[in-house]
Amino acid sequence: MMVREHYDLIIIGGGPVGMALSLALRESGMSVLLLESRELPEKAEDLRPLALSYGSHLILHRLGVWQALPEITPITKIHVSNRGGFGRAVLVADGVGVPALGYVVNHHDVFRAMHGSIQACDIDYLEGAQVTRLETSAGQGQVEFQYGGTTKRITAKLLVLADGGRLIEQVEGVTQHVHEYHQWAVVARIKTGIPQSGIAYERFTSDGPVALLPMGDYFALVWTVSPAAAKEILSLDDAGFLARLHGHFGDRLGNLIDTSKRSGFPLALKYADPVTAQRIALVGNAAQTLHPVAGQGFNLGLRDAWEMADEIIMSETEIGAPAMLARYAHRRRIDSKAGRVFTDSLVKLFSNDDPILSGMRNLGLSVLDCLPPVKRFVARRMMFGARG
Ligand SMILES: Cc1cc2nc3c(=O)[nH]c(=O)nc-3n(C[C@H](O)[C@H](O)[C@H](O)COP(=O)(O)OP(=O)(O)OC[C@H]3O[C@@H](n4cnc5c(N)ncnc54)[C@H](O)[C@@H]3O)c2cc1C
């Protein structure tokens, strides 16, 4: 592929959010270059499930990605409970006037569907292109990257960082705030005695939350544990692992019959402030990386990409000019902050042994279950973000 010397837009990072932005701009007439450091999309399975909101489903549908997903499991009910307590809440799709509260898909299916669409359209896309340096001036940005053993430099009106936050240190005026949770997420697929029927279970324990999301004919597990427990759990054999999970989650789903291999992810809250700088904007995990407890991360990232594309297409000022960047930052401010605070509060409220907090969470869940407007608020927040 012949690469130009100058583009309207360079997107750094071909993860799901960078690819979503590229796809949203494919018919815009803008010149776009997408740079991804990995050589090939992961052939190995990424076991991470993605719980997608109803709003994300609408965006992915418009991008043509939804139609290419081989397996989509609707969530019709969310069952939230507290181990060792009486509180519990049930959110039901019917209660909020939508066909499903959300959908569970495989991370790697989303990745493959997007990757296929990118290759089929005329977006300039380089794999194995590792960006090493960013530089900007008032009129443009420049990226330096390694590709095929050589160093290349290309300029654009706007650089969008969709790299998960790895290059933030190079962006002048942007601070990355980091809060380590000292927790890991262990993920796996679990076959249970009682088959899944569209119900997602979120069980809070003093060690951290356990989520079992319906996916095909099994459940996708996201189990939050301390780093030491993660190490131990990841080294157990299948039988030992299932026994430990059963002890933790309880009998609600009958016996735990089978498990896939496991993988672990260290968890931290990271967010950038502000999310724009001279000729640079941040989207997805580069702008905010959240704890997976409420399944908000990719949903937020997708809205970043969608609104960035809209801003680029509708902008009456030049792409990457201060006025356009200010509008993008303003549009994303409330949604991003609300997602971050909502997720972080859940982790803090539910991940400890404090008897007062324990009383509050029992009460909170009981109240949530009795008050339909509050329940609707929580459900709509999960489904549509801050504007829900
Ligand atoms: C266990 C777990 C469960 C989750 N569950 C959910 C869920 O249910 N719902 C939900 O909405 N979200 C969930 N998330 C969050 C979701 O996975 C992320 O929000 C999403 O993957 C972020 O995508 P991204 O494209 O912004 O970043 P990334 O996926 O980090 O992609 C960044 C890309 O940039 C590339 N890159 C990095 N540096 C460079 C460079 N210098 N040059 C070129 N390329 C570079 C990388 O190779 C990578 O491909 C979960 C996360 C975890 C860990």
Coordinates of C-alpha atoms and ligand atoms in Angstrom, one line a residue:
M1 CA 0.0 0.0 0.0
M2 CA 1.3 3.5 -0.9
V3 CA 1.1 5.7 2.2
R4 CA 0.7 9.5 1.8
E5 CA 2.9 12.1 3.4
H6 CA 0.0 13.9 4.9
Y7 CA -3.5 12.9 6.1
D8 CA -6.6 14.6 7.5
L9 CA -6.4 12.1 10.4
I10 CA -4.0 9.5 11.8
I11 CA -5.4 7.0 14.3
I12 CA -2.8 5.4 16.5
G13 CA -3.9 2.0 17.8
G14 CA -6.0 -0.5 15.9
G15 CA -7.9 -2.0 18.9
P16 CA -11.7 -2.1 18.8
V17 CA -12.1 1.7 19.4
G18 CA -9.5 2.8 16.8
M19 CA -11.1 0.5 14.3
A20 CA -14.6 1.7 15.1
L21 CA -13.5 5.3 14.5
S22 CA -11.9 4.3 11.2
L23 CA -15.1 2.5 10.1
A24 CA -17.3 5.5 11.1
L25 CA -15.2 7.7 8.8
R26 CA -14.9 5.3 5.8
E27 CA -17.5 7.2 3.7
S28 CA -16.6 10.7 4.9
G29 CA -14.2 11.6 2.2
M30 CA -11.5 12.2 4.8
S31 CA -8.1 10.8 4.3
V32 CA -7.4 8.4 7.3
L33 CA -4.4 6.4 8.3
L34 CA -4.7 3.7 10.9
L35 CA -1.5 2.4 12.6
E36 CA -1.4 -0.8 14.7
S37 CA 1.7 -2.1 16.3
R38 CA 0.8 -5.8 16.2
E39 CA 1.5 -7.8 13.1
L40 CA -1.7 -9.8 12.9
P41 CA -5.0 -9.7 14.8
E42 CA -4.7 -12.1 17.7
K43 CA -5.1 -15.6 16.4
A44 CA -5.2 -16.8 20.0
E45 CA -8.6 -16.4 21.5
D46 CA -9.1 -13.4 23.8
L47 CA -11.4 -14.9 26.4
R48 CA -12.7 -11.5 27.5
P49 CA -16.5 -11.2 27.1
L50 CA -17.9 -7.8 26.2
A51 CA -21.2 -6.9 27.6
L52 CA -22.6 -4.3 25.2
S53 CA -25.2 -1.8 26.0
Y54 CA -28.3 -1.4 23.8
G55 CA -26.8 1.9 22.6
S56 CA -23.5 0.2 21.6
H57 CA -25.5 -2.4 19.6
L58 CA -27.1 0.5 17.6
I59 CA -23.7 2.0 16.9
L60 CA -22.1 -1.3 15.9
H61 CA -25.1 -2.0 13.6
R62 CA -24.6 1.3 11.8
L63 CA -20.9 0.4 11.4
G64 CA -21.9 -2.9 9.8
V65 CA -20.1 -4.8 12.5
W66 CA -23.1 -6.2 14.4
Q67 CA -24.3 -8.1 11.3
A68 CA -20.9 -9.9 11.1
L69 CA -20.9 -11.2 14.7
P70 CA -21.3 -15.0 14.8
E71 CA -22.7 -15.1 18.4
I72 CA -24.8 -12.6 20.2
T73 CA -26.5 -13.4 23.5
P74 CA -29.2 -11.0 24.8
I75 CA -29.3 -10.2 28.5
T76 CA -33.0 -10.1 29.5
K77 CA -32.4 -9.9 33.3
I78 CA -29.6 -8.8 35.6
H79 CA -29.5 -10.4 39.0
V80 CA -27.4 -8.5 41.5
S81 CA -26.7 -10.0 44.9
N82 CA -24.4 -9.6 47.9
R83 CA -22.7 -12.7 49.4
G84 CA -23.6 -13.1 53.1
G85 CA -26.3 -10.5 52.9
F86 CA -30.0 -10.3 52.2
G87 CA -29.9 -7.5 49.6
R88 CA -30.6 -8.4 46.0
A89 CA -31.9 -6.6 43.0
V90 CA -33.3 -7.8 39.7
L91 CA -33.3 -5.5 36.6
V92 CA -35.6 -6.7 33.8
A93 CA -35.6 -5.5 30.2
D94 CA -39.4 -5.2 30.1
G95 CA -39.2 -2.7 32.9
V96 CA -37.3 -0.2 30.7
G97 CA -39.1 -0.7 27.4
V98 CA -36.3 -2.3 25.4
P99 CA -36.0 -5.8 24.0
A100 CA -32.8 -6.6 25.9
L101 CA -30.8 -4.9 28.7
G102 CA -27.7 -5.6 26.8
Y103 CA -25.9 -8.2 24.8
V104 CA -22.8 -10.4 25.4
V105 CA -20.4 -10.9 22.6
N106 CA -16.8 -12.3 22.4
H107 CA -14.1 -9.6 22.3
H108 CA -12.3 -11.5 19.6
D109 CA -15.4 -11.8 17.4
V110 CA -15.8 -8.0 17.6
F111 CA -12.1 -7.7 16.8
R112 CA -12.3 -10.0 13.8
A113 CA -15.5 -8.5 12.4
M114 CA -14.0 -5.0 12.5
H115 CA -10.6 -6.1 11.1
G116 CA -12.4 -7.8 8.2
S117 CA -14.3 -4.6 7.4
I118 CA -11.2 -2.5 7.6
Q119 CA -9.4 -4.7 5.2
A120 CA -12.3 -4.7 2.8
C121 CA -12.6 -0.9 2.5
D122 CA -10.1 1.7 1.3
I123 CA -8.9 2.9 4.7
D124 CA -5.1 3.1 4.8
Y125 CA -4.2 0.6 7.4
L126 CA -0.7 -0.6 8.5
E127 CA -0.1 -3.5 10.9
G128 CA 3.3 -3.9 12.5
A129 CA 3.6 -0.1 12.7
Q130 CA 4.8 0.9 16.1
V131 CA 4.5 4.6 16.8
T132 CA 7.4 5.8 18.9
R133 CA 7.1 9.6 18.8
L134 CA 4.5 12.3 18.6
E135 CA 5.1 15.9 17.8
T136 CA 2.7 18.7 17.2
S137 CA 2.7 22.3 16.1
A138 CA -0.2 24.8 15.8
G139 CA -1.1 23.6 12.3
Q140 CA -0.5 19.8 12.4
G141 CA 0.7 16.7 14.2
Q142 CA 3.5 14.3 13.2
V143 CA 3.9 10.6 14.1
E144 CA 7.2 8.8 13.9
F145 CA 6.9 5.0 13.6
Q146 CA 8.8 1.9 12.9
Y147 CA 7.6 -0.1 9.9
G148 CA 9.3 -2.9 8.0
G149 CA 12.7 -2.1 9.6
T150 CA 12.6 1.6 8.7
T151 CA 11.6 4.8 10.5
K152 CA 8.8 6.7 8.9
R153 CA 7.3 10.2 9.6
I154 CA 3.8 11.2 8.5
T155 CA 1.8 14.3 9.3
A156 CA -1.9 15.0 9.8
K157 CA -4.3 17.7 10.8
L158 CA -5.3 15.6 13.8
L159 CA -3.7 12.6 15.7
V160 CA -6.2 10.4 17.5
L161 CA -4.7 8.3 20.3
A162 CA -6.5 5.0 20.5
D163 CA -3.5 3.1 21.9
G164 CA -4.9 2.2 25.3
G165 CA -2.9 5.1 26.9
R166 CA 0.6 3.9 26.2
L167 CA 1.8 7.1 24.5
I168 CA 0.1 9.6 26.9
E169 CA 3.4 10.6 28.5
Q170 CA 4.4 12.2 25.3
V171 CA 1.4 14.5 25.1
E172 CA 2.1 17.9 26.6
G173 CA -0.6 19.3 28.9
V174 CA -2.4 15.9 29.5
T175 CA -2.0 14.1 32.8
Q176 CA -2.9 10.5 33.2
H177 CA -4.4 9.7 36.7
V178 CA -3.8 6.1 37.8
H179 CA -5.4 4.3 40.7
E180 CA -4.3 0.7 41.1
Y181 CA -7.1 -1.5 42.4
H182 CA -4.7 -4.3 43.5
Q183 CA -7.2 -6.7 41.9
W184 CA -7.1 -9.0 38.9
A185 CA -9.9 -10.2 36.7
V186 CA -9.8 -13.9 36.0
V187 CA -11.9 -14.8 32.9
A188 CA -13.1 -18.1 31.6
R189 CA -16.1 -19.8 30.1
I190 CA -18.1 -22.0 32.4
K191 CA -20.7 -24.7 31.6
T192 CA -23.3 -25.0 34.4
G193 CA -25.8 -27.7 35.5
I194 CA -28.6 -25.2 35.0
P195 CA -28.3 -23.8 31.4
Q196 CA -28.2 -20.0 30.9
S197 CA -31.5 -18.4 30.2
G198 CA -30.5 -14.8 29.4
I199 CA -29.8 -13.9 33.0
A200 CA -26.6 -12.1 33.9
Y201 CA -25.4 -12.7 37.5
E202 CA -23.4 -10.1 39.4
R203 CA -22.5 -11.2 42.9
F204 CA -20.6 -9.0 45.2
T205 CA -18.3 -10.5 47.8
S206 CA -15.8 -8.9 50.1
D207 CA -12.9 -10.0 47.8
G208 CA -14.5 -8.4 44.8
P209 CA -17.4 -9.0 42.4
V210 CA -18.0 -12.2 40.4
A211 CA -20.0 -11.8 37.1
L212 CA -21.4 -14.7 35.1
L213 CA -22.7 -13.4 31.8
P214 CA -24.9 -15.6 29.5
M215 CA -23.0 -16.4 26.3
G216 CA -24.1 -19.0 23.8
D217 CA -24.7 -22.2 25.8
Y218 CA -22.3 -21.3 28.6
F219 CA -21.5 -18.4 30.9
A220 CA -18.6 -16.0 30.6
L221 CA -17.0 -15.5 33.9
V222 CA -15.3 -12.3 35.1
W223 CA -14.0 -13.0 38.6
T224 CA -12.3 -10.2 40.5
V225 CA -9.7 -11.4 43.0
S226 CA -6.5 -10.2 44.7
P227 CA -3.3 -10.5 42.7
A228 CA -2.1 -13.4 45.0
A229 CA -5.4 -15.2 44.7
A230 CA -5.3 -14.7 40.9
K231 CA -1.9 -16.4 40.7
E232 CA -3.2 -19.3 42.7
I233 CA -6.5 -19.6 40.8
L234 CA -4.7 -19.4 37.4
S235 CA -2.5 -22.3 38.4
L236 CA -5.4 -24.7 39.5
D237 CA -6.4 -27.6 37.3
D238 CA -10.0 -27.5 35.9
A239 CA -11.5 -29.5 38.8
G240 CA -9.8 -27.4 41.4
F241 CA -10.8 -24.2 39.7
L242 CA -14.5 -25.2 39.4
A243 CA -14.6 -26.3 43.0
R244 CA -13.2 -22.9 44.1
L245 CA -15.6 -21.0 42.0
H246 CA -18.5 -23.0 43.2
G247 CA -17.6 -22.3 46.8
H248 CA -17.5 -18.6 46.0
F249 CA -20.5 -18.2 43.7
G250 CA -22.8 -20.7 45.4
D251 CA -25.5 -23.1 44.1
R252 CA -27.7 -20.7 42.1
L253 CA -26.7 -22.3 38.8
G254 CA -26.3 -25.9 40.0
N255 CA -23.1 -27.8 39.5
L256 CA -20.3 -26.2 37.5
I257 CA -19.6 -28.8 34.9
D258 CA -16.8 -27.6 32.6
T259 CA -14.4 -24.7 32.1
S260 CA -12.2 -23.3 29.3
K261 CA -8.7 -22.3 30.0
R262 CA -8.4 -19.2 32.1
S263 CA -6.7 -15.8 31.6
G264 CA -6.0 -12.9 34.0
F265 CA -6.0 -9.1 33.6
P266 CA -4.5 -6.7 36.2
L267 CA -7.0 -3.9 37.0
A268 CA -6.5 -0.2 37.4
L269 CA -8.5 3.0 36.9
K270 CA -6.7 5.3 34.5
Y271 CA -8.0 8.4 33.0
A272 CA -6.6 11.3 31.1
D273 CA -7.3 14.9 31.9
P274 CA -7.9 16.7 29.6
V275 CA -8.7 14.4 26.7
T276 CA -7.4 16.8 24.1
A277 CA -4.1 18.7 23.4
Q278 CA -2.7 20.6 20.5
R279 CA -3.7 18.6 17.4
I280 CA -4.3 15.5 19.5
A281 CA -7.5 13.8 20.9
L282 CA -7.8 10.7 23.0
V283 CA -10.5 8.0 22.6
G284 CA -11.3 4.6 24.3
N285 CA -9.0 3.2 26.9
A286 CA -6.5 6.0 26.2
A287 CA -9.0 8.4 27.6
Q288 CA -10.4 6.2 30.3
T289 CA -9.6 2.6 31.4
L290 CA -12.2 1.3 33.9
H291 CA -12.7 -1.7 36.1
P292 CA -14.8 -4.3 34.2
V293 CA -17.3 -4.7 37.0
A294 CA -20.1 -2.7 35.3
G295 CA -19.0 -3.5 31.7
Q296 CA -18.7 0.1 30.8
G297 CA -15.2 0.4 29.2
F298 CA -15.8 -0.5 25.6
N299 CA -19.3 1.0 25.6
L300 CA -17.8 4.4 26.6
G301 CA -14.9 4.0 24.1
L302 CA -17.4 3.3 21.3
R303 CA -19.3 6.5 22.1
D304 CA -16.0 8.4 22.1
A305 CA -15.3 7.1 18.6
W306 CA -18.8 7.7 17.4
E307 CA -18.9 11.3 18.7
M308 CA -15.4 12.0 17.4
A309 CA -16.5 10.8 14.0
D310 CA -19.6 13.0 14.1
E311 CA -17.5 16.0 15.2
I312 CA -15.1 15.5 12.4
I313 CA -17.8 15.1 9.8
M314 CA -20.0 17.9 11.0
S315 CA -17.3 20.3 12.0
E316 CA -17.5 23.7 10.4
T317 CA -14.0 24.5 11.6
E318 CA -10.9 22.7 10.4
I319 CA -10.3 19.2 11.7
G320 CA -8.0 19.3 14.7
A321 CA -8.4 23.1 15.2
P322 CA -8.8 24.2 18.9
A323 CA -12.6 24.9 18.5
M324 CA -13.3 21.4 17.2
L325 CA -11.2 19.8 19.9
A326 CA -12.9 21.9 22.6
R327 CA -16.3 20.7 21.3
Y328 CA -15.3 17.0 21.4
A329 CA -13.9 17.4 24.9
H330 CA -17.1 19.1 26.0
R331 CA -19.3 16.4 24.5
R332 CA -17.5 13.6 26.2
R333 CA -17.0 15.2 29.6
I334 CA -20.1 14.1 31.4
D335 CA -20.4 10.6 29.9
S336 CA -16.8 9.8 30.7
K337 CA -16.9 11.1 34.2
A338 CA -20.2 9.5 35.0
G339 CA -19.0 6.1 33.7
R340 CA -15.8 6.4 35.7
V341 CA -17.5 7.5 39.0
F342 CA -20.3 4.9 38.6
T343 CA -17.8 2.1 38.1
D344 CA -15.3 3.2 40.7
S345 CA -18.1 3.7 43.4
L346 CA -19.4 0.2 42.7
V347 CA -15.9 -1.3 43.2
K348 CA -15.3 0.7 46.4
L349 CA -18.8 0.1 47.9
F350 CA -18.8 -3.6 47.2
S351 CA -15.2 -4.7 47.6
N352 CA -14.6 -4.6 51.3
D353 CA -15.6 -6.0 54.7
D354 CA -16.6 -2.9 56.5
P355 CA -19.8 -3.7 58.5
I356 CA -21.3 -0.3 57.8
L357 CA -20.7 -0.5 54.1
S358 CA -22.0 -4.1 54.1
G359 CA -25.2 -2.9 55.8
M360 CA -25.5 -0.1 53.2
R361 CA -25.1 -2.4 50.3
N362 CA -27.8 -4.7 51.5
L363 CA -30.0 -1.8 52.0
G364 CA -29.0 -0.3 48.7
L365 CA -29.9 -3.4 46.8
S366 CA -33.2 -3.8 48.6
V367 CA -34.1 -0.2 48.0
L368 CA -33.1 -0.5 44.3
D369 CA -35.4 -3.5 44.0
C370 CA -38.3 -1.6 45.5
L371 CA -38.0 1.7 43.7
P372 CA -38.7 1.3 39.9
P373 CA -37.5 4.9 39.0
V374 CA -34.1 4.2 40.6
K375 CA -33.9 0.9 39.0
R376 CA -34.8 2.4 35.6
F377 CA -32.1 5.0 36.2
V378 CA -29.4 2.3 36.8
A379 CA -30.6 0.2 33.9
R380 CA -30.6 3.2 31.5
R381 CA -27.2 4.2 32.7
M382 CA -25.9 0.7 31.9
M383 CA -27.7 0.7 28.5
F384 CA -27.1 4.2 27.2
G385 CA -24.4 6.0 29.3
A386 CA -24.9 9.4 30.9
R387 CA -27.6 10.5 28.4
G388 CA -29.7 7.4 29.3
Ligands
LIG1 C1 -11.6 -8.7 31.9 C2 -12.2 -7.6 31.1 C3 -13.5 -7.6 30.8 C4 -14.1 -6.5 30.1 N1 -15.4 -6.5 29.9 C5 -16.0 -5.4 29.3 C6 -17.4 -5.4 29.1 O1 -18.1 -6.4 29.4 N2 -18.0 -4.4 28.5 C7 -17.2 -3.3 28.1 O2 -17.8 -2.3 27.5 N3 -15.9 -3.3 28.3 C8 -15.3 -4.3 28.9 N4 -13.9 -4.3 29.1 C9 -13.1 -3.1 28.6 C10 -12.7 -3.3 27.1 O3 -12.0 -4.5 26.9 C11 -11.9 -2.1 26.7 O4 -12.5 -0.9 27.1 C12 -11.6 -2.0 25.2 O5 -10.9 -3.2 24.8 C13 -10.7 -0.8 24.9 O6 -10.4 -0.8 23.5 P1 -9.3 0.3 22.9 O7 -9.4 0.1 21.4 O8 -9.6 1.6 23.5 O9 -7.9 -0.1 23.6 P2 -7.0 -1.5 23.4 O10 -7.9 -2.7 23.3 O11 -6.0 -1.4 24.5 O12 -6.3 -1.3 22.0 C14 -5.2 -0.4 21.8 C15 -4.4 -0.9 20.6 O13 -3.4 0.0 20.3 C16 -2.2 -0.7 19.9 N5 -1.1 0.1 20.3 C17 -0.6 0.4 21.5 N6 0.5 1.2 21.5 C18 0.7 1.4 20.1 C19 1.7 2.1 19.4 N7 2.7 2.8 20.1 N8 1.7 2.2 18.1 C20 0.7 1.6 17.4 N9 -0.3 0.8 18.0 C21 -0.3 0.8 19.4 C22 -2.3 -2.0 20.7 O14 -1.6 -3.0 20.0 C23 -3.8 -2.3 20.7 O15 -4.2 -3.0 19.5 C24 -13.3 -5.4 29.7 C25 -11.9 -5.4 30.0 C26 -11.4 -6.4 30.7 C27 -9.9 -6.4 31.1

